[in-house]
Amino acid sequence: MFTSTTIVIAIVVLAVVVGAVLMLRRGAPRELPDETDTPKLAAKEKPRTELPEGRRATEAVREAAAPATEVPSAARAPVATPTAAKAEAPSASPVATTSEPVTAAPEVAPVAAAAPAIVELAPEEAPRQVPTKVEPVESPAPRPSMRPSGGAEDVAALKKGLASTRGGFIARLAQMLSRKKAIDPALLEQMEEVLLTADLGPSTTQKLLDRLRERMNRNELANEDRVWSALREEGLAILGDAGGGIRLHNKPMVVLIVGVNGVGKTTTIGKLASRFKQDGKKVVLAAGDTFRAAAVLQLEVWGRRVGCPVVKGKENADPGSVIFDAIKRAQAEGADIVLADTAGRLHTKIPLMDELKKLGRTVEKALDRPADEVLLVLDATNGQNAIQQAQTFKEALGVTGIVLTKLDGTAKGGVVLGIVDQHGLPVRYVGIGERVEDLREFDASSFVQALFEKPEEDANAA
């Protein structure tokens, strides 16, 4: 039989069972879920599965970037990474950031690496592009050519440059002719002495007087004006028409500048470079006088002033190698002309002539042809010594033209006639001042007109 204790226990157990059944019925849903609630249930069930590593990193970055930077809604789309693309996450998931917070240290490391990709989506955060290549400075447009226009302007400039010469033997000739009413052989003998002091040289002076004597015998020197006219005509016959500046007929045109020290080779090169540069030509300078450091420095100054490269070597380096490199650089860069400086020890030293011959062979090796021009620079103040230098350099190198400098500083401007007459070398340029434009292309007609113009005509022109 059941005791009272057993009955009490059975009642209690029954009460507990009944209460449990009632509680389960109250918590059960009254209606079955329809099809529209299926995504919600899937959303609640999805966070409970372990997210892929890339998705967790992306969600963690969103949490870190949200309070610091207000990213537009369009920029909050997850980064398209291979791992994230495989996860089929719903478009809206409010529980995704709270269901499984990132606490493990290894999962924070990828967040730092992926951070720039999220911030880069904002336009204001894009890094500013800094240029690393400096744009070249445009060269100024070539200025008008400084070549003389010829005519009265050229004659006036030459007369000004030949002022010392005109104040010397030309003034003496004028005084002599003004005292003579008739032109006779005695007058011609007096003229011979005056012409010799102008450093025309004995040979050229005799030739000029012989032609004047022939004119006198034909009664063509009836008065003073006829004598001045005859001097101009005979001077022009001696000079001919082979002079004038350099004409570019090859590319690159290679010009060797030779002469003894002190005649103005380097300055002439700088002025020539300036002329060609302003004519729109590309110029390369070669510092071939490696035995004189001052010449290299002076050429570098001209190079910076003009705006053209200067090829140089070490002190006492082989001049031939410097000029060879300059020619090759001109060929590679498409330069129009190479102006090469050379050593200029005294012309009486045979080793210098041998060195210049070697340079000629070097140029021919680099070009497969001889140098296009070999310009001999002469100092007009040297007079007859300049004529002797022309002979020595002509024999060594085959000089093709003369540059006569410092013509404004001497009373011996007649040396031009002597050089051309004795050596048959054309005068390319004459220097009548310190300015760049004072290095002028030689024009024989303008020169003889400026040299042998009657002094009284100067006063009338003034």
GROMACS .gro file of N, CA, C and O in nm, residues 183-286:
model
  416
  183ILE      N    1   9.950  11.444 -11.071
  183ILE     CA    2   9.997  11.313 -11.028
  183ILE      C    3  10.116  11.277 -11.116
  183ILE      O    4  10.105  11.269 -11.238
  184ASP      N    5  10.233  11.255 -11.051
  184ASP     CA    6  10.354  11.225 -11.126
  184ASP      C    7  10.426  11.107 -11.062
  184ASP      O    8  10.388  11.062 -10.952
  185PRO      N    9  10.531  11.055 -11.127
  185PRO     CA   10  10.605  10.941 -11.069
  185PRO      C   11  10.661  10.970 -10.930
  185PRO      O   12  10.670  10.878 -10.846
  186ALA      N   13  10.698  11.093 -10.903
  186ALA     CA   14  10.752  11.126 -10.770
  186ALA      C   15  10.648  11.104 -10.663
  186ALA      O   16  10.678  11.059 -10.550
  187LEU      N   17  10.524  11.135 -10.695
  187LEU     CA   18  10.416  11.113 -10.598
  187LEU      C   19  10.399  10.964 -10.569
  187LEU      O   20  10.377  10.924 -10.453
  188LEU      N   21  10.411  10.883 -10.671
  188LEU     CA   22  10.398  10.739 -10.649
  188LEU      C   23  10.508  10.685 -10.560
  188LEU      O   24  10.486  10.593 -10.480
  189GLU      N   25  10.628  10.741 -10.570
  189GLU     CA   26  10.738  10.697 -10.483
  189GLU      C   27  10.710  10.735 -10.338
  189GLU      O   28  10.741  10.659 -10.246
  190GLN      N   29  10.652  10.851 -10.317
  190GLN     CA   30  10.616  10.891 -10.181
  190GLN      C   31  10.504  10.801 -10.125
  190GLN      O   32  10.503  10.768 -10.006
  191MET      N   33  10.414  10.764 -10.212
  191MET     CA   34  10.305  10.674 -10.169
  191MET      C   35  10.358  10.537 -10.129
  191MET      O   36  10.303  10.472 -10.040
  192GLU      N   37  10.466  10.493 -10.193
  192GLU     CA   38  10.523  10.362 -10.160
  192GLU      C   39  10.565  10.356 -10.014
  192GLU      O   40  10.539  10.256  -9.944
  193GLU      N   41  10.626  10.462  -9.965
  193GLU     CA   42  10.671  10.463  -9.825
  193GLU      C   43  10.552  10.455  -9.731
  193GLU      O   44  10.556  10.385  -9.629
  194VAL      N   45  10.445  10.528  -9.764
  194VAL     CA   46  10.327  10.529  -9.677
  194VAL      C   47  10.260  10.391  -9.676
  194VAL      O   48  10.219  10.341  -9.571
  195LEU      N   49  10.252  10.327  -9.792
  195LEU     CA   50  10.187  10.196  -9.799
  195LEU      C   51  10.265  10.089  -9.724
  195LEU      O   52  10.207   9.999  -9.664
  196LEU      N   53  10.397  10.101  -9.726
  196LEU     CA   54  10.478  10.003  -9.652
  196LEU      C   55  10.458  10.016  -9.502
  196LEU      O   56  10.461   9.917  -9.429
  197THR      N   57  10.436  10.138  -9.452
  197THR     CA   58  10.412  10.156  -9.308
  197THR      C   59  10.278  10.097  -9.266
  197THR      O   60  10.255  10.073  -9.147
  198ALA      N   61  10.188  10.074  -9.361
  198ALA     CA   62  10.057  10.015  -9.331
  198ALA      C   63  10.062   9.864  -9.331
  198ALA      O   64   9.958   9.799  -9.318
  199ASP      N   65  10.183   9.807  -9.350
  199ASP     CA   66  10.203   9.661  -9.346
  199ASP      C   67  10.129   9.589  -9.457
  199ASP      O   68  10.082   9.476  -9.438
  200LEU      N   69  10.124   9.653  -9.574
  200LEU     CA   70  10.074   9.579  -9.689
  200LEU      C   71  10.175   9.474  -9.732
  200LEU      O   72  10.137   9.374  -9.794
  201GLY      N   73  10.299   9.496  -9.696
  201GLY     CA   74  10.405   9.407  -9.739
  201GLY      C   75  10.468   9.457  -9.867
  201GLY      O   76  10.401   9.520  -9.950
  202PRO      N   77  10.598   9.430  -9.887
  202PRO     CA   78  10.668   9.481 -10.007
  202PRO      C   79  10.606   9.432 -10.136
  202PRO      O   80  10.591   9.509 -10.232
  203SER      N   81  10.571   9.305 -10.141
  203SER     CA   82  10.518   9.249 -10.265
  203SER      C   83  10.385   9.312 -10.303
  203SER      O   84  10.363   9.353 -10.418
  204THR      N   85  10.295   9.321 -10.205
  204THR     CA   86  10.163   9.379 -10.233
  204THR      C   87  10.174   9.527 -10.264
  204THR      O   88  10.103   9.579 -10.353
  205THR      N   89  10.260   9.598 -10.193
  205THR     CA   90  10.280   9.741 -10.220
  205THR      C   91  10.330   9.764 -10.362
  205THR      O   92  10.281   9.853 -10.433
  206GLN      N   93  10.427   9.683 -10.405
  206GLN     CA   94  10.480   9.699 -10.540
  206GLN      C   95  10.374   9.668 -10.645
  206GLN      O   96  10.364   9.738 -10.747
  207LYS      N   97  10.295   9.568 -10.622
  207LYS     CA   98  10.188   9.535 -10.717
  207LYS      C   99  10.088   9.649 -10.728
  207LYS      O  100  10.043   9.685 -10.840
  208LEU      N  101  10.052   9.707 -10.618
  208LEU     CA  102   9.955   9.816 -10.618
  208LEU      C  103  10.010   9.939 -10.690
  208LEU      O  104   9.941  10.003 -10.770
  209LEU      N  105  10.138   9.970 -10.665
  209LEU     CA  106  10.198  10.087 -10.730
  209LEU      C  107  10.217  10.065 -10.879
  209LEU      O  108  10.200  10.160 -10.959
  210ASP      N  109  10.248   9.943 -10.920
  210ASP     CA  110  10.262   9.915 -11.063
  210ASP      C  111  10.129   9.938 -11.136
  210ASP      O  112  10.128   9.993 -11.248
  211ARG      N  113  10.021   9.899 -11.074
  211ARG     CA  114   9.893   9.918 -11.139
  211ARG      C  115   9.855  10.066 -11.144
  211ARG      O  116   9.795  10.114 -11.242
  212LEU      N  117   9.891  10.139 -11.040
  212LEU     CA  118   9.866  10.284 -11.042
  212LEU      C  119   9.952  10.353 -11.148
  212LEU      O  120   9.907  10.447 -11.216
  213ARG      N  121  10.073  10.306 -11.163
  213ARG     CA  122  10.162  10.364 -11.264
  213ARG      C  123  10.107  10.340 -11.405
  213ARG      O  124  10.115  10.429 -11.492
  214GLU      N  125  10.053  10.222 -11.428
  214GLU     CA  126   9.991  10.193 -11.558
  214GLU      C  127   9.873  10.287 -11.584
  214GLU      O  128   9.855  10.337 -11.697
  215ARG      N  129   9.796  10.312 -11.483
  215ARG     CA  130   9.684  10.404 -11.499
  215ARG      C  131   9.732  10.546 -11.525
  215ARG      O  132   9.671  10.621 -11.605
  216MET      N  133   9.839  10.580 -11.456
  216MET     CA  134   9.894  10.715 -11.478
  216MET      C  135   9.944  10.730 -11.621
  216MET      O  136   9.925  10.837 -11.683
  217ASN      N  137  10.007  10.628 -11.675
  217ASN     CA  138  10.056  10.634 -11.812
  217ASN      C  139   9.941  10.644 -11.911
  217ASN      O  140   9.959  10.696 -12.022
  218ARG      N  141   9.824  10.595 -11.874
  218ARG     CA  142   9.708  10.604 -11.961
  218ARG      C  143   9.627  10.730 -11.932
  218ARG      O  144   9.514  10.745 -11.979
  219ASN      N  145   9.684  10.819 -11.849
  219ASN     CA  146   9.619  10.945 -11.812
  219ASN      C  147   9.485  10.923 -11.742
  219ASN      O  148   9.390  10.999 -11.763
  220GLU      N  149   9.481  10.819 -11.660
  220GLU     CA  150   9.358  10.790 -11.584
  220GLU      C  151   9.363  10.848 -11.442
  220GLU      O  152   9.264  10.837 -11.369
  221LEU      N  153   9.475  10.909 -11.405
  221LEU     CA  154   9.489  10.968 -11.271
  221LEU      C  155   9.505  11.119 -11.284
  221LEU      O  156   9.604  11.179 -11.242
  222ALA      N  157   9.406  11.178 -11.342
  222ALA     CA  158   9.416  11.322 -11.369
  222ALA      C  159   9.405  11.406 -11.243
  222ALA      O  160   9.459  11.518 -11.238
  223ASN      N  161   9.338  11.361 -11.142
  223ASN     CA  162   9.321  11.440 -11.021
  223ASN      C  163   9.318  11.348 -10.897
  223ASN      O  164   9.326  11.225 -10.907
  224GLU      N  165   9.300  11.412 -10.783
  224GLU     CA  166   9.303  11.339 -10.655
  224GLU      C  167   9.189  11.238 -10.646
  224GLU      O  168   9.208  11.126 -10.598
  225ASP      N  169   9.073  11.276 -10.688
  225ASP     CA  170   8.958  11.185 -10.680
  225ASP      C  171   8.981  11.059 -10.761
  225ASP      O  172   8.940  10.949 -10.720
  226ARG      N  173   9.046  11.074 -10.876
  226ARG     CA  174   9.075  10.958 -10.960
  226ARG      C  175   9.173  10.863 -10.889
  226ARG      O  176   9.163  10.741 -10.904
  227VAL      N  177   9.264  10.919 -10.811
  227VAL     CA  178   9.360  10.834 -10.738
  227VAL      C  179   9.288  10.751 -10.631
  227VAL      O  180   9.312  10.631 -10.618
  228TRP      N  181   9.198  10.816 -10.555
  228TRP     CA  182   9.124  10.743 -10.453
  228TRP      C  183   9.037  10.636 -10.516
  228TRP      O  184   9.026  10.524 -10.466
  229SER      N  185   8.976  10.667 -10.626
  229SER     CA  186   8.894  10.568 -10.696
  229SER      C  187   8.979  10.451 -10.745
  229SER      O  188   8.938  10.334 -10.736
  230ALA      N  189   9.099  10.482 -10.796
  230ALA     CA  190   9.188  10.376 -10.845
  230ALA      C  191   9.235  10.288 -10.730
  230ALA      O  192   9.247  10.165 -10.744
  231LEU      N  193   9.262  10.347 -10.612
  231LEU     CA  194   9.303  10.268 -10.495
  231LEU      C  195   9.193  10.171 -10.455
  231LEU      O  196   9.220  10.054 -10.421
  232ARG      N  197   9.070  10.214 -10.458
  232ARG     CA  198   8.958  10.125 -10.422
  232ARG      C  199   8.944  10.012 -10.523
  232ARG      O  200   8.923   9.896 -10.486
  233GLU      N  201   8.955  10.044 -10.650
  233GLU     CA  202   8.940   9.942 -10.753
  233GLU      C  203   9.052   9.838 -10.748
  233GLU      O  204   9.026   9.717 -10.761
  234GLU      N  205   9.175   9.883 -10.729
  234GLU     CA  206   9.287   9.790 -10.724
  234GLU      C  207   9.285   9.708 -10.594
  234GLU      O  208   9.320   9.591 -10.594
  235GLY      N  209   9.243   9.770 -10.486
  235GLY     CA  210   9.229   9.695 -10.360
  235GLY      C  211   9.124   9.586 -10.372
  235GLY      O  212   9.143   9.473 -10.324
  236LEU      N  213   9.013   9.615 -10.438
  236LEU     CA  214   8.909   9.515 -10.458
  236LEU      C  215   8.957   9.404 -10.550
  236LEU      O  216   8.922   9.286 -10.531
  237ALA      N  217   9.040   9.437 -10.648
  237ALA     CA  218   9.094   9.335 -10.738
  237ALA      C  219   9.186   9.239 -10.662
  237ALA      O  220   9.191   9.119 -10.692
  238ILE      N  221   9.258   9.290 -10.564
  238ILE     CA  222   9.346   9.204 -10.484
  238ILE      C  223   9.264   9.113 -10.393
  238ILE      O  224   9.291   8.993 -10.381
  239LEU      N  225   9.164   9.169 -10.328
  239LEU     CA  226   9.084   9.091 -10.233
  239LEU      C  227   8.994   8.991 -10.303
  239LEU      O  228   8.966   8.883 -10.250
  240GLY      N  229   8.946   9.024 -10.421
  240GLY     CA  230   8.857   8.934 -10.493
  240GLY      C  231   8.722   8.924 -10.423
  240GLY      O  232   8.686   9.005 -10.336
  241ASP      N  233   8.647   8.820 -10.456
  241ASP     CA  234   8.513   8.801 -10.399
  241ASP      C  235   8.498   8.665 -10.331
  241ASP      O  236   8.388   8.612 -10.319
  242ALA      N  237   8.612   8.606 -10.288
  242ALA     CA  238   8.607   8.472 -10.228
  242ALA      C  239   8.586   8.476 -10.077
  242ALA      O  240   8.579   8.372 -10.014
  243GLY      N  241   8.580   8.597 -10.020
  243GLY     CA  242   8.564   8.607  -9.876
  243GLY      C  243   8.421   8.586  -9.831
  243GLY      O  244   8.334   8.543  -9.906
  244GLY      N  245   8.395   8.617  -9.707
  244GLY     CA  246   8.261   8.603  -9.651
  244GLY      C  247   8.255   8.495  -9.545
  244GLY      O  248   8.352   8.420  -9.525
  245GLY      N  249   8.144   8.490  -9.475
  245GLY     CA  250   8.132   8.398  -9.362
  245GLY      C  251   8.118   8.253  -9.402
  245GLY      O  252   8.112   8.217  -9.520
  246ILE      N  253   8.114   8.167  -9.299
  246ILE     CA  254   8.102   8.022  -9.320
  246ILE      C  255   7.964   7.988  -9.371
  246ILE      O  256   7.863   8.039  -9.323
  247ARG      N  257   7.959   7.901  -9.468
  247ARG     CA  258   7.832   7.849  -9.519
  247ARG      C  259   7.822   7.700  -9.484
  247ARG      O  260   7.913   7.622  -9.516
  248LEU      N  261   7.716   7.662  -9.418
  248LEU     CA  262   7.699   7.524  -9.373
  248LEU      C  263   7.656   7.436  -9.490
  248LEU      O  264   7.547   7.453  -9.544
  249HIS      N  265   7.741   7.342  -9.528
  249HIS     CA  266   7.708   7.252  -9.638
  249HIS      C  267   7.717   7.105  -9.596
  249HIS      O  268   7.691   7.017  -9.676
  250ASN      N  269   7.755   7.078  -9.471
  250ASN     CA  270   7.754   6.942  -9.415
  250ASN      C  271   7.690   6.946  -9.278
  250ASN      O  272   7.680   7.053  -9.215
  251LYS      N  273   7.649   6.829  -9.231
  251LYS     CA  274   7.593   6.821  -9.096
  251LYS      C  275   7.647   6.696  -9.026
  251LYS      O  276   7.617   6.586  -9.072
  252PRO      N  277   7.726   6.713  -8.921
  252PRO     CA  278   7.767   6.842  -8.867
  252PRO      C  279   7.883   6.903  -8.946
  252PRO      O  280   7.967   6.830  -9.000
  253MET      N  281   7.887   7.033  -8.949
  253MET     CA  282   7.998   7.107  -9.008
  253MET      C  283   8.105   7.120  -8.900
  253MET      O  284   8.077   7.170  -8.790
  254VAL      N  285   8.226   7.075  -8.929
  254VAL     CA  286   8.334   7.078  -8.830
  254VAL      C  287   8.432   7.187  -8.868
  254VAL      O  288   8.485   7.187  -8.980
  255VAL      N  289   8.456   7.279  -8.777
  255VAL     CA  290   8.543   7.393  -8.800
  255VAL      C  291   8.653   7.391  -8.695
  255VAL      O  292   8.625   7.399  -8.575
  256LEU      N  293   8.777   7.379  -8.738
  256LEU     CA  294   8.892   7.390  -8.650
  256LEU      C  295   8.938   7.535  -8.645
  256LEU      O  296   8.958   7.598  -8.749
  257ILE      N  297   8.953   7.588  -8.524
  257ILE     CA  298   8.999   7.725  -8.504
  257ILE      C  299   9.144   7.717  -8.457
  257ILE      O  300   9.172   7.664  -8.349
  258VAL      N  301   9.237   7.769  -8.537
  258VAL     CA  302   9.379   7.758  -8.506
  258VAL      C  303   9.439   7.898  -8.498
  258VAL      O  304   9.382   7.995  -8.548
  259GLY      N  305   9.558   7.904  -8.438
  259GLY     CA  306   9.628   8.031  -8.423
  259GLY      C  307   9.714   8.029  -8.298
  259GLY      O  308   9.698   7.942  -8.211
  260VAL      N  309   9.808   8.121  -8.289
  260VAL     CA  310   9.896   8.127  -8.173
  260VAL      C  311   9.820   8.184  -8.054
  260VAL      O  312   9.711   8.241  -8.068
  261ASN      N  313   9.878   8.169  -7.935
  261ASN     CA  314   9.815   8.221  -7.815
  261ASN      C  315   9.805   8.373  -7.819
  261ASN      O  316   9.896   8.441  -7.867
  262GLY      N  317   9.693   8.423  -7.769
  262GLY     CA  318   9.677   8.567  -7.755
  262GLY      C  319   9.611   8.637  -7.871
  262GLY      O  320   9.588   8.759  -7.865
  263VAL      N  321   9.579   8.565  -7.979
  263VAL     CA  322   9.519   8.632  -8.094
  263VAL      C  323   9.367   8.643  -8.082
  263VAL      O  324   9.304   8.713  -8.161
  264GLY      N  325   9.308   8.570  -7.986
  264GLY     CA  326   9.163   8.578  -7.967
  264GLY      C  327   9.088   8.459  -8.022
  264GLY      O  328   8.971   8.474  -8.065
  265LYS      N  329   9.148   8.339  -8.020
  265LYS     CA  330   9.080   8.220  -8.072
  265LYS      C  331   8.953   8.189  -7.994
  265LYS      O  332   8.846   8.169  -8.053
  266THR      N  333   8.965   8.181  -7.862
  266THR     CA  334   8.851   8.140  -7.780
  266THR      C  335   8.738   8.242  -7.788
  266THR      O  336   8.620   8.205  -7.797
  267THR      N  337   8.773   8.371  -7.787
  267THR     CA  338   8.669   8.474  -7.800
  267THR      C  339   8.602   8.466  -7.936
  267THR      O  340   8.480   8.482  -7.948
  268THR      N  341   8.680   8.438  -8.039
  268THR     CA  342   8.622   8.422  -8.173
  268THR      C  343   8.525   8.306  -8.177
  268THR      O  344   8.417   8.315  -8.237
  269ILE      N  345   8.562   8.195  -8.113
  269ILE     CA  346   8.473   8.078  -8.108
  269ILE      C  347   8.341   8.115  -8.039
  269ILE      O  348   8.232   8.080  -8.086
  270GLY      N  349   8.351   8.185  -7.926
  270GLY     CA  350   8.230   8.225  -7.855
  270GLY      C  351   8.140   8.315  -7.939
  270GLY      O  352   8.018   8.299  -7.940
  271LYS      N  353   8.199   8.409  -8.010
  271LYS     CA  354   8.118   8.500  -8.094
  271LYS      C  355   8.057   8.426  -8.212
  271LYS      O  356   7.941   8.451  -8.249
  272LEU      N  357   8.133   8.334  -8.271
  272LEU     CA  358   8.077   8.255  -8.381
  272LEU      C  359   7.961   8.168  -8.331
  272LEU      O  360   7.859   8.153  -8.399
  273ALA      N  361   7.980   8.107  -8.213
  273ALA     CA  362   7.873   8.024  -8.156
  273ALA      C  363   7.747   8.106  -8.134
  273ALA      O  364   7.635   8.060  -8.160
  274SER      N  365   7.765   8.228  -8.086
  274SER     CA  366   7.649   8.315  -8.062
  274SER      C  367   7.579   8.349  -8.193
  274SER      O  368   7.456   8.349  -8.201
  275ARG      N  369   7.655   8.374  -8.298
  275ARG     CA  370   7.596   8.405  -8.429
  275ARG      C  371   7.515   8.288  -8.481
  275ARG      O  372   7.400   8.303  -8.524
  276PHE      N  373   7.575   8.168  -8.478
  276PHE     CA  374   7.504   8.051  -8.530
  276PHE      C  375   7.384   8.015  -8.444
  276PHE      O  376   7.280   7.973  -8.495
  277LYS      N  377   7.397   8.031  -8.313
  277LYS     CA  378   7.286   7.999  -8.223
  277LYS      C  379   7.168   8.092  -8.250
  277LYS      O  380   7.052   8.049  -8.251
  278GLN      N  381   7.195   8.217  -8.273
  278GLN     CA  382   7.087   8.312  -8.299
  278GLN      C  383   7.028   8.295  -8.439
  278GLN      O  384   6.921   8.346  -8.467
  279ASP      N  385   7.100   8.225  -8.524
  279ASP     CA  386   7.045   8.189  -8.655
  279ASP      C  387   6.966   8.058  -8.649
  279ASP      O  388   6.923   8.006  -8.752
  280GLY      N  389   6.949   8.003  -8.526
  280GLY     CA  390   6.870   7.882  -8.510
  280GLY      C  391   6.947   7.753  -8.530
  280GLY      O  392   6.887   7.647  -8.544
  281LYS      N  393   7.080   7.759  -8.527
  281LYS     CA  394   7.162   7.640  -8.546
  281LYS      C  395   7.200   7.579  -8.411
  281LYS      O  396   7.213   7.648  -8.310
  282LYS      N  397   7.219   7.447  -8.413
  282LYS     CA  398   7.261   7.375  -8.292
  282LYS      C  399   7.412   7.361  -8.295
  282LYS      O  400   7.468   7.304  -8.389
  283VAL      N  401   7.477   7.412  -8.192
  283VAL     CA  402   7.623   7.425  -8.189
  283VAL      C  403   7.681   7.339  -8.077
  283VAL      O  404   7.624   7.331  -7.968
  284VAL      N  405   7.794   7.275  -8.103
  284VAL     CA  406   7.871   7.202  -8.002
  284VAL      C  407   8.011   7.261  -8.001
  284VAL      O  408   8.074   7.277  -8.106
  285LEU      N  409   8.061   7.294  -7.881
  285LEU     CA  410   8.195   7.348  -7.866
  285LEU      C  411   8.289   7.239  -7.815
  285LEU      O  412   8.252   7.161  -7.727
  286ALA      N  413   8.410   7.237  -7.869
  286ALA     CA  414   8.512   7.139  -7.827
  286ALA      C  415   8.630   7.215  -7.769
  286ALA      O  416   8.694   7.295  -7.838
   0.00000   0.00000   0.00000
